[in-house]
Coordinates of C-alpha atoms and ligand atoms in Angstrom, one line a residue:
M1 CA -8.0 1.0 6.3
C2 CA -7.9 4.2 8.3
G3 CA -6.4 7.5 7.0
I4 CA -3.8 9.6 8.6
V5 CA -2.6 13.2 8.0
G6 CA -0.3 15.5 9.8
C7 CA 1.1 19.0 9.3
T8 CA 3.3 21.4 11.2
G9 CA 4.2 24.8 9.9
S10 CA 3.8 28.5 10.6
A11 CA 0.2 28.9 9.4
P12 CA -3.0 27.4 11.0
V13 CA -3.3 23.8 10.1
K14 CA -7.0 23.1 10.6
D15 CA -8.0 23.5 6.9
V16 CA -4.9 21.6 5.7
L17 CA -5.9 18.6 7.9
I18 CA -9.5 18.7 6.7
S19 CA -8.5 18.9 3.0
G20 CA -6.0 16.0 3.6
L21 CA -8.8 13.9 5.2
K22 CA -11.1 14.6 2.3
R23 CA -8.5 13.2 0.0
L24 CA -8.5 10.0 2.0
E25 CA -12.3 9.6 2.0
Y26 CA -12.1 7.2 -0.9
R27 CA -10.7 4.6 1.5
G28 CA -14.0 4.3 3.3
Y29 CA -14.4 5.3 6.9
D30 CA -17.0 5.9 9.7
S31 CA -15.6 8.7 11.8
A32 CA -13.0 11.5 11.7
G33 CA -11.1 13.8 13.9
I34 CA -8.2 16.1 14.5
A35 CA -5.9 17.2 17.3
V36 CA -4.2 20.6 17.0
Q37 CA -1.6 22.0 19.4
K38 CA -2.7 25.3 21.1
P39 CA -0.4 28.0 20.0
A40 CA 2.4 29.2 22.4
G41 CA 1.3 31.6 25.1
P42 CA 2.6 35.1 25.7
G43 CA 6.3 35.4 25.5
G44 CA 6.5 32.2 23.6
A45 CA 5.8 30.1 26.6
P46 CA 4.4 26.7 25.6
A47 CA 0.7 26.3 26.1
P48 CA 0.6 22.6 27.1
D49 CA -2.7 21.8 25.6
L50 CA -4.3 20.2 22.6
V51 CA -7.6 20.8 20.9
V52 CA -9.1 17.5 20.0
V53 CA -12.3 17.3 18.0
H54 CA -13.5 13.9 16.8
R55 CA -16.9 12.7 15.7
V56 CA -18.7 9.8 14.1
G57 CA -19.7 10.5 10.4
K58 CA -18.3 12.2 7.4
V59 CA -15.4 14.7 7.2
A60 CA -17.9 17.3 6.0
G61 CA -19.6 17.0 9.4
L62 CA -16.4 17.5 11.2
E63 CA -15.6 20.4 9.0
S64 CA -19.0 22.1 9.9
E65 CA -18.4 21.5 13.6
L66 CA -14.9 23.1 13.3
E67 CA -16.2 26.1 11.3
H68 CA -17.5 27.8 14.4
Q69 CA -14.4 27.1 16.5
S70 CA -11.3 29.3 16.4
I71 CA -8.3 26.9 16.1
P72 CA -5.3 28.9 15.3
G73 CA -2.7 26.1 16.0
T74 CA -0.1 25.4 13.4
C75 CA 0.7 21.8 14.3
G76 CA -1.8 19.0 14.2
I77 CA -2.8 15.5 13.2
G78 CA -6.0 14.1 11.6
H79 CA -7.6 10.7 11.0
T80 CA -10.4 8.9 9.3
R81 CA -11.4 5.8 11.1
W82 CA -12.6 2.5 9.7
A83 CA -13.8 0.6 12.7
T84 CA -12.0 -2.6 13.7
H85 CA -12.0 -2.7 17.5
G86 CA -15.0 -1.0 18.8
R87 CA -18.1 0.2 16.9
P88 CA -18.2 3.5 15.0
S89 CA -18.8 6.1 17.6
T90 CA -17.5 9.5 18.6
A91 CA -15.7 8.0 21.6
N92 CA -13.9 5.5 19.4
A93 CA -13.0 8.1 16.8
H94 CA -9.3 9.1 16.7
P95 CA -7.2 11.0 17.8
H96 CA -6.9 9.3 21.2
T97 CA -5.2 11.0 24.1
S98 CA -3.2 10.2 27.2
C99 CA -4.6 10.6 30.7
A100 CA -3.2 14.2 31.0
G101 CA -4.6 15.0 27.5
D102 CA -1.3 16.3 26.3
I103 CA -0.4 13.5 24.0
A104 CA -2.6 12.6 21.0
V105 CA -2.2 9.7 18.6
V106 CA -3.8 8.7 15.3
H107 CA -3.3 5.1 14.1
N108 CA -3.9 2.9 11.1
G109 CA -3.5 -0.9 11.7
I110 CA -4.3 -3.3 14.4
I111 CA -2.6 -3.7 17.8
E112 CA -2.8 -7.4 18.4
N113 CA -1.8 -7.4 22.0
F114 CA -3.9 -4.4 23.0
A115 CA -6.1 -6.4 25.4
E116 CA -3.1 -7.4 27.5
L117 CA -1.6 -3.9 27.3
R118 CA -4.8 -2.2 28.2
E119 CA -5.2 -4.5 31.3
E120 CA -1.7 -3.6 32.4
L121 CA -2.2 0.1 31.9
I122 CA -5.5 0.1 33.8
A123 CA -3.8 -1.7 36.6
R124 CA -1.2 1.1 36.7
G125 CA -4.0 3.7 37.0
H126 CA -4.6 4.8 33.3
H127 CA -8.1 5.8 32.4
F128 CA -9.6 4.7 29.1
T129 CA -12.4 6.4 27.2
S130 CA -12.8 4.2 24.1
E131 CA -13.1 0.6 23.1
T132 CA -10.3 0.8 20.6
D133 CA -7.0 -1.0 20.4
T134 CA -5.4 2.3 19.5
E135 CA -6.0 4.0 22.9
V136 CA -3.2 1.9 24.5
L137 CA -0.7 4.0 22.5
P138 CA -1.0 7.4 24.0
H139 CA -0.9 5.8 27.5
L140 CA 2.2 3.8 26.7
I141 CA 3.9 6.9 25.2
E142 CA 2.8 8.9 28.3
E143 CA 4.5 6.5 30.6
A144 CA 7.7 6.5 28.5
Y145 CA 7.6 10.4 28.3
E146 CA 7.0 11.0 32.0
G147 CA 9.1 8.2 33.2
A148 CA 6.2 6.5 35.0
P149 CA 6.9 2.9 36.1
D150 CA 5.7 0.7 33.2
G151 CA 6.8 -2.6 34.5
T152 CA 9.7 -2.9 32.1
G153 CA 12.3 -1.4 34.4
A154 CA 12.9 1.5 31.9
E155 CA 11.6 4.1 34.3
E156 CA 13.6 7.2 33.6
A157 CA 11.6 10.0 31.9
T158 CA 12.6 10.7 28.3
H159 CA 10.9 14.1 28.0
D160 CA 11.6 13.5 24.3
L161 CA 8.6 12.5 22.2
L162 CA 10.7 10.7 19.6
R163 CA 12.4 8.5 22.3
A164 CA 9.1 8.0 24.1
V165 CA 7.4 6.8 20.9
R166 CA 10.2 4.4 20.1
R167 CA 10.2 3.0 23.6
A168 CA 6.5 2.6 23.7
M169 CA 6.3 0.9 20.3
R170 CA 8.6 -1.8 21.5
R171 CA 5.8 -3.1 23.6
V172 CA 3.4 -3.3 20.7
V173 CA 2.6 -6.4 18.6
G174 CA 0.7 -5.8 15.4
A175 CA 0.5 -3.4 12.5
Y176 CA 0.7 0.3 12.8
G177 CA 1.2 3.6 11.0
I178 CA 1.0 6.3 13.7
A179 CA 1.4 10.1 14.1
V180 CA 1.8 11.5 17.5
T181 CA 1.9 15.0 18.8
C182 CA 2.6 16.3 22.4
A183 CA 1.6 19.6 23.9
Q184 CA 4.9 19.9 25.7
E185 CA 6.8 19.9 22.4
P186 CA 5.4 22.8 20.3
G187 CA 5.5 22.2 16.6
V188 CA 6.6 18.5 16.8
I189 CA 5.0 15.5 15.3
V190 CA 6.5 12.0 15.4
T191 CA 5.6 9.3 13.0
T192 CA 6.5 5.7 12.6
R193 CA 5.2 2.5 11.0
K194 CA 5.1 -1.3 10.8
D195 CA 3.1 -3.0 8.0
S196 CA 1.0 0.2 7.5
P197 CA 2.1 2.9 5.1
I198 CA 3.4 6.3 6.1
V199 CA 4.6 8.9 3.6
V200 CA 6.4 12.1 4.7
G201 CA 7.3 15.2 2.8
R202 CA 8.5 18.8 3.1
G203 CA 6.4 21.5 1.5
A204 CA 7.3 25.1 0.8
D205 CA 6.8 26.2 4.4
A206 CA 5.6 23.2 6.4
S207 CA 6.3 19.5 7.0
Y208 CA 3.7 16.9 6.2
L209 CA 2.8 13.3 6.7
A210 CA 0.0 11.0 5.5
S211 CA -0.9 7.4 5.2
D212 CA -1.4 7.9 1.5
L213 CA 0.5 10.0 -1.0
I214 CA -2.7 11.4 -2.3
A215 CA -3.1 13.5 0.8
L216 CA 0.4 15.2 0.3
I217 CA 0.3 15.8 -3.4
D218 CA -0.8 19.4 -3.2
A219 CA 2.1 20.2 -0.8
T220 CA 5.0 18.3 -2.3
R221 CA 6.1 15.9 -5.0
D222 CA 9.2 14.8 -3.1
V223 CA 8.3 12.3 -0.5
V224 CA 9.9 9.7 1.7
I225 CA 8.1 6.4 2.1
L226 CA 9.0 5.1 5.6
E227 CA 10.1 1.5 5.9
D228 CA 9.1 -0.7 8.9
G229 CA 10.6 0.6 12.1
E230 CA 11.8 3.9 10.7
C231 CA 10.6 7.2 12.4
A232 CA 10.4 10.8 11.3
R233 CA 10.3 13.9 13.5
L234 CA 8.6 16.7 11.9
T235 CA 8.9 20.4 12.9
P236 CA 7.9 23.6 11.1
D237 CA 11.5 24.0 9.9
G238 CA 12.2 20.5 8.6
I239 CA 12.1 16.7 9.0
T240 CA 14.7 14.4 10.6
Y241 CA 14.6 10.7 9.7
Y242 CA 15.7 7.8 11.9
D243 CA 16.4 4.2 10.9
A244 CA 14.9 1.2 12.8
A245 CA 17.9 1.3 15.2
G246 CA 17.2 5.0 16.1
K247 CA 20.1 6.4 14.2
A248 CA 19.6 9.6 12.2
M249 CA 19.6 8.7 8.5
E250 CA 19.6 10.4 5.1
P251 CA 16.1 10.4 3.6
R252 CA 15.4 8.3 0.5
I253 CA 13.4 10.9 -1.5
T254 CA 11.1 9.7 -4.2
H255 CA 9.9 12.2 -6.8
V256 CA 6.3 11.7 -7.7
D257 CA 5.3 12.9 -11.1
W258 CA 1.6 12.2 -10.9
D259 CA -1.4 14.4 -11.5
L260 CA -4.3 14.1 -9.1
D261 CA -6.1 11.5 -11.3
M262 CA -3.0 9.3 -11.3
A263 CA -2.5 9.8 -7.6
E264 CA -6.1 8.7 -6.9
K265 CA -5.3 5.6 -8.9
G266 CA -2.1 5.1 -7.0
G267 CA -0.1 5.8 -10.2
Y268 CA -1.9 3.0 -12.1
P269 CA -3.7 3.7 -15.3
D270 CA -7.1 2.6 -14.0
F271 CA -8.8 1.7 -10.8
M272 CA -9.3 -1.9 -11.8
I273 CA -5.5 -2.6 -11.9
K274 CA -4.9 -0.6 -8.7
E275 CA -7.5 -2.7 -7.0
I276 CA -6.2 -6.0 -8.3
M277 CA -2.7 -5.0 -7.1
E278 CA -4.1 -4.3 -3.6
Q279 CA -5.1 -7.9 -3.2
P280 CA -2.1 -9.1 -1.1
R281 CA -2.9 -6.3 1.3
V282 CA -6.6 -7.3 1.4
V283 CA -5.6 -10.9 2.4
R284 CA -3.3 -9.6 5.1
D285 CA -5.8 -7.0 6.5
T286 CA -8.8 -9.4 6.4
L287 CA -6.8 -11.9 8.5
A288 CA -5.2 -9.4 10.8
G289 CA -6.2 -9.7 14.4
R290 CA -8.2 -12.9 13.8
M291 CA -5.7 -15.3 15.5
V292 CA -5.6 -14.2 19.1
G293 CA -3.5 -16.3 21.5
G294 CA -3.5 -19.1 19.0
E295 CA -7.4 -19.1 18.8
L296 CA -9.4 -18.1 15.7
T297 CA -11.5 -15.2 16.8
I298 CA -14.5 -13.8 15.0
D299 CA -16.3 -11.8 17.8
E300 CA -18.7 -10.2 15.3
L301 CA -20.4 -13.5 14.6
G302 CA -22.6 -12.7 17.6
L303 CA -23.0 -16.5 18.2
T304 CA -21.5 -18.5 20.9
P305 CA -19.6 -21.7 20.0
E306 CA -22.6 -23.7 21.3
E307 CA -25.0 -21.7 19.1
L308 CA -22.6 -22.3 16.1
N309 CA -22.6 -26.0 16.9
L310 CA -26.4 -26.1 16.6
I311 CA -26.4 -24.8 13.0
D312 CA -27.5 -27.6 10.7
R313 CA -28.0 -25.8 7.4
V314 CA -26.4 -22.8 5.7
Y315 CA -27.7 -20.7 2.9
V316 CA -25.4 -18.3 1.2
I317 CA -27.4 -15.6 -0.6
A318 CA -25.7 -13.1 -2.9
C319 CA -25.6 -11.7 -6.5
G320 CA -22.9 -11.6 -9.2
T321 CA -19.3 -11.8 -8.0
S322 CA -20.5 -12.2 -4.4
Y323 CA -22.5 -15.2 -5.5
H324 CA -19.3 -16.8 -6.8
A325 CA -17.7 -16.2 -3.5
G326 CA -20.7 -18.0 -2.1
L327 CA -20.0 -21.0 -4.3
I328 CA -16.5 -21.2 -2.8
A329 CA -18.0 -20.9 0.7
K330 CA -20.3 -23.9 0.0
N331 CA -17.3 -26.0 -1.0
L332 CA -15.4 -25.0 2.2
I333 CA -18.2 -25.2 4.7
E334 CA -19.3 -28.7 3.5
R335 CA -15.6 -29.8 3.3
W336 CA -14.5 -28.5 6.7
A337 CA -17.7 -28.3 8.8
R338 CA -19.8 -30.9 7.1
I339 CA -22.9 -28.7 7.2
P340 CA -25.2 -28.9 4.2
T341 CA -24.9 -25.5 2.4
E342 CA -26.8 -24.1 -0.5
V343 CA -25.9 -21.0 -2.5
E344 CA -28.6 -19.1 -4.1
A345 CA -29.0 -15.9 -6.1
A346 CA -30.7 -13.5 -3.8
S347 CA -33.2 -12.6 -6.5
E348 CA -34.4 -16.2 -6.5
F349 CA -34.2 -16.9 -2.8
R350 CA -36.6 -14.1 -1.9
Y351 CA -39.4 -15.5 -4.2
R352 CA -39.4 -19.1 -3.2
N353 CA -40.1 -20.8 0.1
P354 CA -36.8 -22.0 1.4
I355 CA -36.7 -24.4 4.3
I356 CA -35.6 -22.3 7.2
T357 CA -35.6 -23.3 10.9
P358 CA -34.1 -21.6 13.9
S359 CA -30.9 -23.7 13.3
T360 CA -30.5 -22.3 9.8
L361 CA -27.7 -19.8 9.2
V362 CA -28.2 -17.4 6.3
V363 CA -25.0 -15.8 5.1
A364 CA -25.6 -12.7 3.0
V365 CA -22.6 -11.6 0.9
S366 CA -22.5 -8.1 -0.6
Q367 CA -19.6 -5.8 -1.4
S368 CA -21.8 -2.7 -1.4
G369 CA -24.0 -3.9 1.3
E370 CA -27.0 -2.3 -0.4
T371 CA -27.9 -4.7 -3.2
A372 CA -31.7 -4.7 -3.3
D373 CA -32.3 -8.4 -3.8
T374 CA -29.8 -9.4 -1.1
L375 CA -31.4 -7.0 1.4
A376 CA -34.9 -8.3 0.6
A377 CA -33.6 -11.9 1.0
I378 CA -32.1 -11.0 4.4
R379 CA -35.4 -9.5 5.6
D380 CA -37.3 -12.5 4.4
A381 CA -34.9 -14.9 6.1
R382 CA -35.1 -13.1 9.4
I383 CA -38.9 -13.1 9.3
K384 CA -38.7 -16.9 8.8
G385 CA -36.5 -17.2 11.9
A386 CA -33.0 -17.7 10.5
K387 CA -29.9 -16.1 12.0
V388 CA -28.5 -13.8 9.3
F389 CA -24.8 -13.1 9.0
G390 CA -23.6 -10.4 6.7
I391 CA -20.3 -10.2 4.8
T392 CA -19.8 -6.7 3.4
N393 CA -17.2 -4.1 2.5
V394 CA -19.2 -1.1 3.6
I395 CA -19.4 0.0 7.2
G396 CA -22.9 0.7 8.4
S397 CA -24.4 -0.4 5.1
P398 CA -27.9 -1.8 5.1
V399 CA -26.6 -5.4 5.0
A400 CA -24.5 -4.7 8.0
R401 CA -27.3 -3.0 9.9
E402 CA -29.9 -5.6 9.1
S403 CA -27.8 -8.7 9.9
D404 CA -27.4 -10.3 13.3
G405 CA -23.6 -10.3 12.9
V406 CA -21.3 -9.0 10.3
I407 CA -17.7 -9.5 9.0
Y408 CA -16.3 -6.5 7.2
T409 CA -14.0 -7.4 4.3
K410 CA -11.0 -5.2 4.5
A411 CA -10.9 -4.3 0.8
N412 CA -11.3 -0.5 1.3
K413 CA -13.5 1.3 -1.1
E414 CA -13.8 -0.4 -4.5
I415 CA -14.2 2.0 -7.3
A416 CA -14.0 -0.1 -10.5
V417 CA -17.4 -1.5 -11.3
A418 CA -16.0 -5.0 -11.8
S419 CA -15.3 -6.4 -8.3
T420 CA -11.8 -7.8 -7.8
K421 CA -10.3 -7.1 -4.4
S422 CA -13.7 -7.3 -2.7
F423 CA -14.1 -10.8 -4.1
I424 CA -10.8 -11.8 -2.5
G425 CA -11.8 -10.2 0.8
Q426 CA -15.1 -12.1 0.6
V427 CA -13.4 -15.4 -0.1
V428 CA -11.0 -14.9 2.8
S429 CA -13.8 -13.9 5.2
L430 CA -16.0 -16.8 4.1
S431 CA -13.0 -19.2 4.7
L432 CA -12.7 -17.8 8.2
L433 CA -16.4 -18.4 8.8
A434 CA -16.0 -22.0 7.5
L435 CA -13.1 -22.6 9.8
S436 CA -15.1 -21.2 12.8
L437 CA -18.0 -23.5 12.0
A438 CA -15.6 -26.5 11.6
Q439 CA -14.0 -25.6 15.0
A440 CA -17.4 -25.2 16.7
K441 CA -18.6 -28.5 15.3
G442 CA -15.5 -30.3 16.5
R443 CA -14.6 -31.3 12.9
M444 CA -11.2 -29.7 13.1
T445 CA -8.6 -29.4 15.8
T446 CA -7.1 -26.1 16.9
G447 CA -3.8 -27.2 15.3
E448 CA -5.5 -27.8 12.0
V449 CA -7.3 -24.4 12.1
R450 CA -4.0 -22.7 12.9
M451 CA -2.2 -24.5 10.0
L452 CA -4.9 -23.5 7.5
F453 CA -5.0 -20.0 8.8
R454 CA -1.2 -19.7 8.3
E455 CA -1.4 -21.1 4.8
M456 CA -4.2 -18.7 4.0
G457 CA -1.9 -15.8 5.1
D458 CA 0.8 -17.1 2.7
T459 CA -1.5 -16.5 -0.3
A460 CA -0.7 -12.7 0.1
E461 CA 2.9 -13.4 -1.1
Q462 CA 1.8 -16.0 -3.6
I463 CA -0.5 -13.4 -5.3
Q464 CA 2.5 -11.0 -5.4
W465 CA 4.5 -13.7 -7.1
I466 CA 1.8 -13.9 -9.8
F467 CA 2.1 -10.1 -10.3
D468 CA 5.9 -10.3 -10.4
T469 CA 6.3 -13.2 -12.9
Q470 CA 3.2 -13.9 -15.0
E471 CA 2.4 -10.6 -16.8
P472 CA 4.0 -11.7 -20.1
A473 CA 2.1 -15.0 -20.1
I474 CA -1.2 -13.1 -19.4
E475 CA -0.6 -10.5 -22.1
E476 CA 0.2 -13.3 -24.6
A477 CA -3.0 -15.2 -23.7
A478 CA -5.0 -12.0 -24.0
A479 CA -3.7 -11.2 -27.4
A480 CA -4.6 -14.8 -28.5
M481 CA -8.2 -14.4 -27.5
K482 CA -9.0 -10.8 -28.0
D483 CA -10.7 -11.3 -31.4
A484 CA -12.8 -14.2 -30.4
H485 CA -16.6 -13.9 -30.3
S486 CA -17.1 -16.2 -27.4
A487 CA -15.1 -18.1 -24.8
L488 CA -15.7 -21.0 -22.4
F489 CA -14.2 -21.3 -18.9
V490 CA -14.0 -24.8 -17.5
G491 CA -12.8 -26.3 -14.3
R492 CA -13.7 -29.0 -11.8
G493 CA -14.3 -29.0 -8.0
I494 CA -13.5 -25.6 -6.4
A495 CA -12.0 -24.5 -9.7
S496 CA -15.4 -24.4 -11.4
A497 CA -16.4 -21.5 -9.0
I498 CA -13.2 -19.7 -10.0
C499 CA -14.2 -20.2 -13.7
Y500 CA -17.6 -18.7 -13.1
E501 CA -16.0 -15.6 -11.7
G502 CA -13.4 -15.5 -14.5
A503 CA -16.1 -15.6 -17.1
L504 CA -18.1 -12.9 -15.4
K505 CA -15.1 -10.6 -15.3
L506 CA -14.3 -11.2 -19.0
K507 CA -17.9 -10.6 -20.2
E508 CA -18.6 -7.5 -18.0
I509 CA -15.5 -5.5 -19.0
S510 CA -14.6 -6.8 -22.5
Y511 CA -18.1 -7.5 -23.8
L512 CA -16.8 -10.8 -25.1
H513 CA -19.4 -13.5 -24.5
A514 CA -18.2 -16.0 -22.0
E515 CA -19.7 -18.9 -20.1
A516 CA -18.3 -21.1 -17.4
Y517 CA -19.1 -24.8 -17.0
A518 CA -18.0 -27.6 -14.7
A519 CA -15.6 -29.3 -17.1
G520 CA -17.4 -32.6 -16.8
E521 CA -20.5 -30.9 -18.3
M522 CA -18.7 -30.1 -21.6
K523 CA -19.7 -33.2 -23.4
H524 CA -23.4 -32.7 -22.4
G525 CA -23.8 -29.7 -24.7
P526 CA -21.3 -26.9 -24.6
I527 CA -18.7 -28.9 -26.6
A528 CA -20.9 -28.3 -29.7
L529 CA -19.7 -24.7 -29.7
I530 CA -16.0 -25.6 -30.1
D531 CA -14.5 -25.2 -33.5
P532 CA -10.9 -24.5 -34.4
G533 CA -9.5 -21.5 -32.5
F534 CA -12.3 -21.3 -30.0
P535 CA -10.8 -20.1 -26.7
V536 CA -11.3 -22.5 -23.7
I537 CA -9.9 -21.1 -20.5
T538 CA -9.3 -23.6 -17.7
V539 CA -8.2 -23.6 -14.1
A540 CA -6.2 -26.8 -14.0
T541 CA -4.2 -26.5 -10.8
Q542 CA -3.0 -29.5 -8.8
S543 CA -6.0 -31.0 -7.1
P544 CA -7.6 -34.4 -6.6
V545 CA -9.5 -33.8 -9.9
Y546 CA -6.6 -32.6 -11.9
D547 CA -6.5 -35.7 -14.1
K548 CA -10.2 -35.5 -14.8
T549 CA -9.8 -31.9 -15.9
I550 CA -7.0 -32.9 -18.3
S551 CA -9.3 -35.5 -19.8
N552 CA -12.0 -32.9 -20.4
L553 CA -9.4 -30.5 -21.9
K554 CA -8.3 -33.3 -24.3
E555 CA -11.9 -33.5 -25.6
C556 CA -11.7 -29.8 -26.3
E557 CA -8.2 -30.0 -27.8
A558 CA -9.4 -32.8 -30.2
R559 CA -11.9 -30.3 -31.6
G560 CA -9.4 -27.6 -32.2
A561 CA -9.9 -25.4 -29.1
K562 CA -7.3 -22.8 -28.2
I563 CA -6.6 -23.7 -24.6
I564 CA -5.4 -21.2 -22.1
A565 CA -4.6 -22.9 -18.8
V566 CA -4.0 -21.5 -15.3
A567 CA -1.8 -24.2 -13.8
T568 CA 0.4 -24.9 -10.9
E569 CA 4.0 -23.6 -11.1
G570 CA 6.2 -26.5 -12.3
D571 CA 3.5 -28.3 -14.2
E572 CA 5.4 -28.8 -17.5
D573 CA 3.0 -31.5 -18.7
I574 CA 0.2 -29.1 -19.2
K575 CA 2.1 -27.5 -22.0
Q576 CA 1.4 -30.6 -24.1
I577 CA -2.2 -29.7 -24.2
A578 CA -2.4 -25.9 -23.5
D579 CA -1.5 -23.3 -26.1
H580 CA -0.9 -20.7 -23.3
V581 CA 0.0 -21.4 -19.7
I582 CA -0.3 -18.9 -16.8
Y583 CA 1.3 -20.3 -13.6
V584 CA 0.2 -19.8 -10.0
P585 CA 2.1 -21.0 -7.0
R586 CA 1.3 -24.4 -5.5
V587 CA -1.3 -24.0 -2.7
R588 CA -3.6 -26.3 -1.0
D589 CA -6.7 -26.9 -3.2
C590 CA -9.0 -25.1 -0.8
F591 CA -7.0 -21.8 -1.3
T592 CA -6.8 -22.0 -5.1
P593 CA -9.7 -19.4 -5.3
I594 CA -7.5 -16.8 -3.6
T595 CA -4.6 -17.3 -6.0
A596 CA -6.0 -18.6 -9.3
T597 CA -8.8 -15.9 -9.6
V598 CA -6.1 -13.3 -9.9
P599 CA -4.7 -14.2 -13.3
L600 CA -8.3 -14.4 -14.6
Q601 CA -8.9 -10.9 -13.4
L602 CA -5.8 -9.7 -15.1
L603 CA -6.6 -11.7 -18.3
A604 CA -10.1 -10.1 -18.5
R605 CA -8.6 -6.6 -18.1
S606 CA -5.9 -7.2 -20.7
V607 CA -8.5 -8.5 -23.2
A608 CA -10.8 -5.5 -22.4
L609 CA -8.0 -3.0 -23.0
L610 CA -7.0 -4.7 -26.3
R611 CA -10.6 -4.4 -27.4
G612 CA -10.6 -0.7 -26.5
C613 CA -13.0 -1.0 -23.5
D614 CA -13.3 1.2 -20.4
V615 CA -12.3 -1.2 -17.7
D616 CA -13.5 0.9 -14.8
Q617 CA -16.9 1.8 -16.1
P618 CA -18.3 -0.9 -18.4
R619 CA -21.5 -0.1 -20.3
N620 CA -24.9 -0.8 -18.7
L621 CA -23.5 -1.7 -15.3
A622 CA -23.7 0.1 -11.9
K623 CA -21.5 -0.4 -8.9
S624 CA -24.4 -0.9 -6.6
V625 CA -27.7 -2.4 -7.8
T626 CA -30.2 -0.9 -5.4
V627 CA -33.2 -1.8 -7.5
E628 CA -34.8 -5.1 -8.0
Ligands
LIG1 C1 -19.1 -7.8 -10.2 O1 -18.0 -7.5 -10.9 C2 -20.3 -7.0 -10.4 N1 -20.0 -5.6 -10.2 C3 -21.6 -7.5 -9.8 O2 -21.8 -8.8 -10.2 C4 -21.7 -7.5 -8.3 O3 -20.8 -8.4 -7.7 C5 -23.1 -7.7 -7.9 O4 -23.9 -6.7 -8.4 C6 -23.3 -7.8 -6.4 O5 -23.0 -6.6 -5.8 P1 -22.8 -6.6 -4.2 O6 -21.6 -7.5 -3.9 O7 -22.4 -5.1 -3.9 O8 -24.0 -7.0 -3.6

């Protein structure tokens, strides 16, 4: 989520860092900062000091603050922070520094064992100034650098930043991309990663690093994408790379032939596909740090387990795609926690008189966090005495500010108007909420919660499998329906919610009329629409209602419908009824929304492109709907 830049050369780096951070603004962030080495003193003697400036707010604010400061240093690192541990504040903004202030670190990721490390470090006399997980890093590196006792027996000083970083990171559990600079080593930056991207490159007269290629593109087109455990040591004269065992290695240079527009889209032709492809990461990031010591942890709920246990009714209020995530939440909360749950369009909720008591939980779901109807519904629910919990993608958004507690989906900024990755982030977040409620109500054992949590994490790879194997099937299905005038999406159980989202995606970007129905409803009206060749898209994955879905599809087949089925890998029988089959991996029914929505997003996009539509900016639609 956070953004990282670094540069070391012979010219002042302040402006390079600021422009790199601006390139990373699209990721969404709440604060920004830089650390720059003070230039060497007279006679080349090192000036063991760093200038660190960090503040809450936009990069432009940081830039204005720096305008009046003379910072001639030629080696520095910068960061945009997206709060995870600790609220957005100046104290929590990166870079973070060691006790002596001579080592600065910027970090993207989550240190899962930070609480334990922080306690140890404080016991050994380290002083902390933030609430972040990241701050343990400069202190761990400081101990390794200075040879202070760190409890591991490896007490000798390294006085070598690279070795100190490598030694410190052995203590860390979690995900990280980091850049580190140390005042004792003029011109040196060390970077390493695990499960968080770091890209390194050599420009004409300086060495660069960033968490995203887009921040390097003005400096170089030849980059090295670090793999987990690898390190790079950057100096003004060049870059040395080290493998995970610490041995110097030849860099794997990737030449990037992208213009800025392509770079912003990650090399993809449009934002929608870029955002669809990010979904495995969204699953991982949304789950990261949630299982601490084997316990599901959602501190932001702001409710104790006892208070959660008292909840006897849930309303999910939302609009559009977020409403569809709410339909999935209803299924899961009722299934796992046995709490009656209603899902309501925020625009309706606000104008009726819902039954709300102090034991009612209202869950407001909004990607943008500023949808007018959802906000009005939150205000109304709070006046009536409900606890309101927000699920949003935008830090500090009105939904976040006006709710009693908030879970941030880790989708990063979503640019395409049609929501894709934020939907997956919402579904994963709502699943976590449902598990927490089930746990608090004593409806699920800790073991069951852990098992479901692990299986939810597996969906990241399962989505990737869909990308890797199903493109031809999706393209074929898209070609078969592109000239239709209308389409029906049908499914049963939790799959009906997936169908509502699939139909919305198709209509909003391809302008092909589409409706979704619970498959059992077909014969009560919609089946009248079906004539030969009419496209019926179904989610018919393995579930307790699979056979029922097949019966409903047979009714459509008998009337000549062209059936496009999303089915479970290995289901050969479905081919007897479906004209086109798109497979998804076998998952537990409750996790089908995370996997089976993905081919429907891809199908909608392919149909839209075949119909010549702009998939990122469909007509008549806005990304945030801030009017009633
Ligand atoms: C989805 O593709 C649409 N862009 C739209 O339905 C959207 O989900 C809806 O307007 C709600 O927005 P929100 O999540 O930002 O509140």
